[in-house]
Amino acid sequence: MRVKTDEKRQEILRVAAKIFGQNGYHGASMAAISAELGGSKATLYSYFSSKEELFAAVLMQSLDERGQEVFLVLEENADAELAELLRIFGRNYLEFITNEEVFALFRSAVSEEFSGKLSQEIYKNGQVRGWAEVEAYLADKMNRGMLEGPSAKILSLHLKGLLECGIAEPIMYRCPPYLEFDEAVDTAVAAFMRAYGCAP
């Protein structure tokens, strides 16, 4: 019975991600989601008590599924050459944040007003959690004498800003990126290493 319940929940999340991605948070409705599922709203509400709760679950699952691979590359290849691994990470990160479904959900998360602390929870469990892993990776490199700077937190924030520069902001306004991904990543990592890298 539990397996069936979990399967139904996953089906709801899949359909809801589609509806939210197409219509945004405000334009989506529990009625539209239940209609797409082919069931009743009562069944939908037995899994999620509100549209807010369902949206948060959709966003967090999307972050977990797609974002985990992005940030795990640092942990799984911790001993790889620093600049090269940052380039691999940077390219994966840009592909993640510009994914059409993920970006549509993020846009809804920051543009809609939610009750309580939903927006804060989305931010803390998404960007903050992911970049904490980058911070830990950079802290290890600082301890090994491969990077130097004020703190691993500052370095992680600067790396994030460099990677997103010319990419994230235009897309937020539904404009094409100013830079190709390879150019954005190569120049970002080069600038980061010039600022914080230690000569061998």
Short mmCIF file of N, CA, C and O in Angstrom, two decimals, residues 106-180:
data_model
loop_
_atom_site.label_atom_id
_atom_site.label_comp_id
_atom_site.label_asym_id
_atom_site.label_seq_id
_atom_site.Cartn_x
_atom_site.Cartn_y
_atom_site.Cartn_z
N PHE A 106 11.64 28.63 -10.19
CA PHE A 106 12.34 29.65 -9.43
C PHE A 106 11.69 31.02 -9.62
O PHE A 106 11.54 31.78 -8.67
N ARG A 107 11.34 31.33 -10.86
CA ARG A 107 10.71 32.62 -11.14
C ARG A 107 9.42 32.76 -10.35
O ARG A 107 9.14 33.82 -9.78
N SER A 108 8.64 31.70 -10.31
CA SER A 108 7.40 31.73 -9.52
C SER A 108 7.70 31.90 -8.04
O SER A 108 7.01 32.63 -7.33
N ALA A 109 8.73 31.22 -7.57
CA ALA A 109 9.07 31.26 -6.14
C ALA A 109 9.43 32.67 -5.69
O ALA A 109 9.08 33.09 -4.59
N VAL A 110 10.12 33.43 -6.54
CA VAL A 110 10.56 34.77 -6.13
C VAL A 110 9.57 35.85 -6.49
O VAL A 110 9.64 36.96 -5.96
N SER A 111 8.62 35.56 -7.39
CA SER A 111 7.70 36.60 -7.83
C SER A 111 6.35 36.57 -7.13
O SER A 111 5.62 37.56 -7.14
N GLU A 112 6.01 35.44 -6.53
CA GLU A 112 4.72 35.32 -5.85
C GLU A 112 4.90 35.54 -4.35
O GLU A 112 5.94 35.27 -3.78
N GLU A 113 3.85 36.03 -3.70
CA GLU A 113 3.86 36.20 -2.26
C GLU A 113 3.22 34.98 -1.62
O GLU A 113 2.09 34.64 -1.90
N PHE A 114 3.99 34.34 -0.75
CA PHE A 114 3.51 33.16 -0.06
C PHE A 114 3.27 33.48 1.41
O PHE A 114 3.91 34.37 1.98
N SER A 115 2.37 32.74 2.02
CA SER A 115 2.13 32.92 3.44
C SER A 115 3.26 32.30 4.24
O SER A 115 3.96 31.41 3.77
N GLY A 116 3.40 32.77 5.48
CA GLY A 116 4.40 32.19 6.36
C GLY A 116 5.82 32.37 5.84
O GLY A 116 6.18 33.42 5.33
N LYS A 117 6.61 31.31 5.95
CA LYS A 117 8.03 31.40 5.61
C LYS A 117 8.38 30.50 4.43
O LYS A 117 9.51 30.04 4.31
N LEU A 118 7.42 30.26 3.54
CA LEU A 118 7.67 29.34 2.44
C LEU A 118 8.81 29.81 1.55
O LEU A 118 9.69 29.02 1.18
N SER A 119 8.81 31.08 1.18
CA SER A 119 9.87 31.59 0.31
C SER A 119 11.25 31.42 0.94
O SER A 119 12.21 31.01 0.29
N GLN A 120 11.32 31.72 2.26
CA GLN A 120 12.60 31.57 2.96
C GLN A 120 13.04 30.11 2.99
O GLN A 120 14.23 29.82 2.83
N GLU A 121 12.09 29.21 3.20
CA GLU A 121 12.44 27.79 3.24
C GLU A 121 12.91 27.30 1.88
O GLU A 121 13.85 26.50 1.79
N ILE A 122 12.27 27.77 0.82
CA ILE A 122 12.69 27.40 -0.52
C ILE A 122 14.13 27.85 -0.76
O ILE A 122 14.96 27.11 -1.29
N TYR A 123 14.43 29.09 -0.35
CA TYR A 123 15.78 29.62 -0.54
C TYR A 123 16.81 28.86 0.30
O TYR A 123 17.86 28.45 -0.20
N LYS A 124 16.48 28.64 1.57
CA LYS A 124 17.43 27.97 2.47
C LYS A 124 17.70 26.53 2.03
O LYS A 124 18.83 26.05 2.11
N ASN A 125 16.65 25.83 1.59
CA ASN A 125 16.82 24.43 1.22
C ASN A 125 17.26 24.24 -0.22
O ASN A 125 17.53 23.13 -0.66
N GLY A 126 17.34 25.34 -0.97
CA GLY A 126 17.78 25.28 -2.35
C GLY A 126 19.17 25.86 -2.51
O GLY A 126 20.18 25.17 -2.32
N GLN A 127 19.23 27.16 -2.82
CA GLN A 127 20.51 27.81 -3.08
C GLN A 127 21.46 27.74 -1.89
O GLN A 127 22.65 27.43 -2.06
N VAL A 128 20.97 28.03 -0.71
CA VAL A 128 21.86 28.08 0.47
C VAL A 128 22.47 26.71 0.74
O VAL A 128 23.68 26.58 0.97
N ARG A 129 21.65 25.68 0.69
CA ARG A 129 22.16 24.32 0.97
C ARG A 129 23.16 23.88 -0.08
O ARG A 129 24.21 23.32 0.23
N GLY A 130 22.85 24.14 -1.35
CA GLY A 130 23.76 23.75 -2.42
C GLY A 130 25.10 24.46 -2.33
O GLY A 130 26.16 23.84 -2.43
N TRP A 131 25.04 25.77 -2.13
CA TRP A 131 26.29 26.53 -2.10
C TRP A 131 27.07 26.33 -0.81
O TRP A 131 28.26 26.64 -0.75
N ALA A 132 26.43 25.79 0.22
CA ALA A 132 27.19 25.40 1.42
C ALA A 132 28.16 24.28 1.08
O ALA A 132 29.26 24.20 1.66
N GLU A 133 27.77 23.42 0.13
CA GLU A 133 28.67 22.35 -0.31
C GLU A 133 29.87 22.93 -1.07
O GLU A 133 31.00 22.45 -0.94
N VAL A 134 29.62 23.96 -1.86
CA VAL A 134 30.72 24.63 -2.56
C VAL A 134 31.65 25.29 -1.55
O VAL A 134 32.87 25.21 -1.66
N GLU A 135 31.06 25.92 -0.55
CA GLU A 135 31.85 26.57 0.50
C GLU A 135 32.75 25.57 1.20
O GLU A 135 33.94 25.84 1.45
N ALA A 136 32.21 24.39 1.50
CA ALA A 136 33.00 23.35 2.17
C ALA A 136 34.14 22.88 1.28
O ALA A 136 35.27 22.66 1.76
N TYR A 137 33.86 22.73 0.00
CA TYR A 137 34.90 22.32 -0.96
C TYR A 137 36.01 23.38 -1.02
O TYR A 137 37.20 23.05 -0.97
N LEU A 138 35.63 24.64 -1.11
CA LEU A 138 36.63 25.71 -1.19
C LEU A 138 37.40 25.85 0.12
O LEU A 138 38.60 26.16 0.10
N ALA A 139 36.73 25.61 1.24
CA ALA A 139 37.42 25.66 2.54
C ALA A 139 38.52 24.61 2.59
O ALA A 139 39.62 24.86 3.11
N ASP A 140 38.23 23.42 2.06
CA ASP A 140 39.24 22.35 2.02
C ASP A 140 40.44 22.78 1.17
O ASP A 140 41.59 22.54 1.55
N LYS A 141 40.17 23.44 0.04
CA LYS A 141 41.26 23.90 -0.82
C LYS A 141 42.07 25.01 -0.14
O LYS A 141 43.29 25.10 -0.33
N MET A 142 41.41 25.83 0.64
CA MET A 142 42.12 26.87 1.38
C MET A 142 43.02 26.24 2.45
O MET A 142 44.17 26.64 2.65
N ASN A 143 42.50 25.22 3.11
CA ASN A 143 43.29 24.52 4.14
C ASN A 143 44.51 23.83 3.54
O ASN A 143 45.53 23.66 4.21
N ARG A 144 44.39 23.43 2.28
CA ARG A 144 45.51 22.77 1.60
C ARG A 144 46.47 23.76 0.95
O ARG A 144 47.44 23.35 0.32
N GLY A 145 46.19 25.05 1.10
CA GLY A 145 47.07 26.08 0.55
C GLY A 145 46.92 26.29 -0.94
O GLY A 145 47.81 26.86 -1.58
N MET A 146 45.79 25.87 -1.51
CA MET A 146 45.57 26.03 -2.95
C MET A 146 44.79 27.29 -3.28
O MET A 146 44.80 27.76 -4.41
N LEU A 147 44.09 27.82 -2.29
CA LEU A 147 43.34 29.07 -2.42
C LEU A 147 43.60 29.92 -1.19
O LEU A 147 43.89 29.39 -0.11
N GLU A 148 43.50 31.23 -1.37
CA GLU A 148 43.60 32.12 -0.22
C GLU A 148 42.59 33.24 -0.39
O GLU A 148 42.27 33.64 -1.51
N GLY A 149 42.08 33.73 0.73
CA GLY A 149 41.09 34.80 0.67
C GLY A 149 40.51 35.03 2.05
O GLY A 149 40.91 34.39 3.03
N PRO A 150 39.55 35.95 2.14
CA PRO A 150 38.99 36.31 3.46
C PRO A 150 38.27 35.15 4.14
O PRO A 150 38.37 34.99 5.36
N SER A 151 37.52 34.35 3.39
CA SER A 151 36.82 33.20 3.95
C SER A 151 36.27 32.36 2.81
O SER A 151 36.06 32.86 1.69
N ALA A 152 36.01 31.09 3.10
CA ALA A 152 35.43 30.22 2.08
C ALA A 152 34.04 30.70 1.69
O ALA A 152 33.62 30.54 0.53
N LYS A 153 33.30 31.28 2.62
CA LYS A 153 31.96 31.80 2.31
C LYS A 153 32.05 32.92 1.27
O LYS A 153 31.30 32.93 0.29
N ILE A 154 32.98 33.86 1.49
CA ILE A 154 33.15 34.95 0.53
C ILE A 154 33.57 34.41 -0.83
O ILE A 154 33.05 34.81 -1.87
N LEU A 155 34.48 33.45 -0.83
CA LEU A 155 34.93 32.87 -2.10
C LEU A 155 33.78 32.19 -2.83
O LEU A 155 33.65 32.32 -4.05
N SER A 156 32.95 31.47 -2.09
CA SER A 156 31.82 30.78 -2.75
C SER A 156 30.83 31.78 -3.33
O SER A 156 30.31 31.59 -4.43
N LEU A 157 30.59 32.87 -2.62
CA LEU A 157 29.67 33.90 -3.12
C LEU A 157 30.24 34.58 -4.36
O LEU A 157 29.50 34.88 -5.32
N HIS A 158 31.54 34.83 -4.37
CA HIS A 158 32.16 35.46 -5.53
C HIS A 158 32.15 34.53 -6.73
O HIS A 158 31.92 34.96 -7.87
N LEU A 159 32.40 33.23 -6.50
CA LEU A 159 32.35 32.27 -7.59
C LEU A 159 30.94 32.21 -8.18
O LEU A 159 30.76 32.20 -9.40
N LYS A 160 29.94 32.20 -7.33
CA LYS A 160 28.55 32.18 -7.78
C LYS A 160 28.24 33.39 -8.64
O LYS A 160 27.64 33.30 -9.72
N GLY A 161 28.65 34.57 -8.16
CA GLY A 161 28.40 35.78 -8.92
C GLY A 161 29.10 35.80 -10.26
O GLY A 161 28.52 36.22 -11.28
N LEU A 162 30.33 35.32 -10.29
CA LEU A 162 31.09 35.28 -11.55
C LEU A 162 30.45 34.34 -12.55
O LEU A 162 30.34 34.65 -13.74
N LEU A 163 30.00 33.18 -12.09
CA LEU A 163 29.40 32.20 -12.99
C LEU A 163 28.07 32.70 -13.55
O LEU A 163 27.75 32.48 -14.72
N GLU A 164 27.29 33.37 -12.72
CA GLU A 164 25.96 33.81 -13.14
C GLU A 164 26.00 35.09 -13.96
O GLU A 164 25.02 35.42 -14.65
N CYS A 165 27.13 35.81 -13.92
CA CYS A 165 27.23 37.11 -14.60
C CYS A 165 26.97 36.96 -16.10
O CYS A 165 27.60 36.17 -16.78
N GLY A 166 26.03 37.73 -16.61
CA GLY A 166 25.71 37.71 -18.03
C GLY A 166 24.81 36.57 -18.44
O GLY A 166 24.45 36.44 -19.61
N ILE A 167 24.43 35.71 -17.47
CA ILE A 167 23.58 34.55 -17.76
C ILE A 167 22.24 34.65 -17.03
O ILE A 167 21.17 34.69 -17.65
N ALA A 168 22.29 34.66 -15.70
CA ALA A 168 21.07 34.56 -14.90
C ALA A 168 20.16 35.78 -15.05
O ALA A 168 18.95 35.63 -15.20
N GLU A 169 20.73 36.98 -15.00
CA GLU A 169 19.89 38.18 -15.04
C GLU A 169 19.12 38.33 -16.35
O GLU A 169 17.90 38.56 -16.33
N PRO A 170 19.78 38.20 -17.52
CA PRO A 170 19.00 38.30 -18.76
C PRO A 170 17.88 37.28 -18.85
O PRO A 170 16.77 37.60 -19.30
N ILE A 171 18.15 36.05 -18.41
CA ILE A 171 17.13 35.01 -18.49
C ILE A 171 15.97 35.33 -17.56
O ILE A 171 14.81 35.04 -17.88
N MET A 172 16.25 35.94 -16.42
CA MET A 172 15.18 36.33 -15.51
C MET A 172 14.19 37.27 -16.20
O MET A 172 12.99 37.24 -15.94
N TYR A 173 14.70 38.08 -17.12
CA TYR A 173 13.86 39.02 -17.87
C TYR A 173 13.44 38.47 -19.23
O TYR A 173 13.01 39.20 -20.11
N ARG A 174 13.62 37.14 -19.38
CA ARG A 174 13.23 36.45 -20.62
C ARG A 174 14.00 36.95 -21.84
O ARG A 174 13.48 37.02 -22.95
N CYS A 175 15.26 37.32 -21.62
CA CYS A 175 16.16 37.71 -22.71
C CYS A 175 17.25 36.65 -22.86
O CYS A 175 17.54 35.93 -21.90
N PRO A 176 17.86 36.54 -24.03
CA PRO A 176 18.94 35.56 -24.19
C PRO A 176 20.16 35.96 -23.37
O PRO A 176 20.40 37.16 -23.13
N PRO A 177 20.96 35.00 -22.93
CA PRO A 177 22.18 35.33 -22.17
C PRO A 177 23.12 36.19 -22.99
O PRO A 177 23.14 36.12 -24.22
N TYR A 178 23.91 37.02 -22.32
CA TYR A 178 24.90 37.85 -23.00
C TYR A 178 26.09 37.04 -23.48
O TYR A 178 26.77 37.42 -24.43
N LEU A 179 26.35 35.92 -22.79
CA LEU A 179 27.54 35.12 -23.07
C LEU A 179 27.15 33.68 -23.37
O LEU A 179 26.14 33.18 -22.88
N GLU A 180 27.97 33.01 -24.17
CA GLU A 180 27.86 31.57 -24.31
C GLU A 180 28.34 30.93 -23.02
O GLU A 180 29.19 31.47 -22.31
#
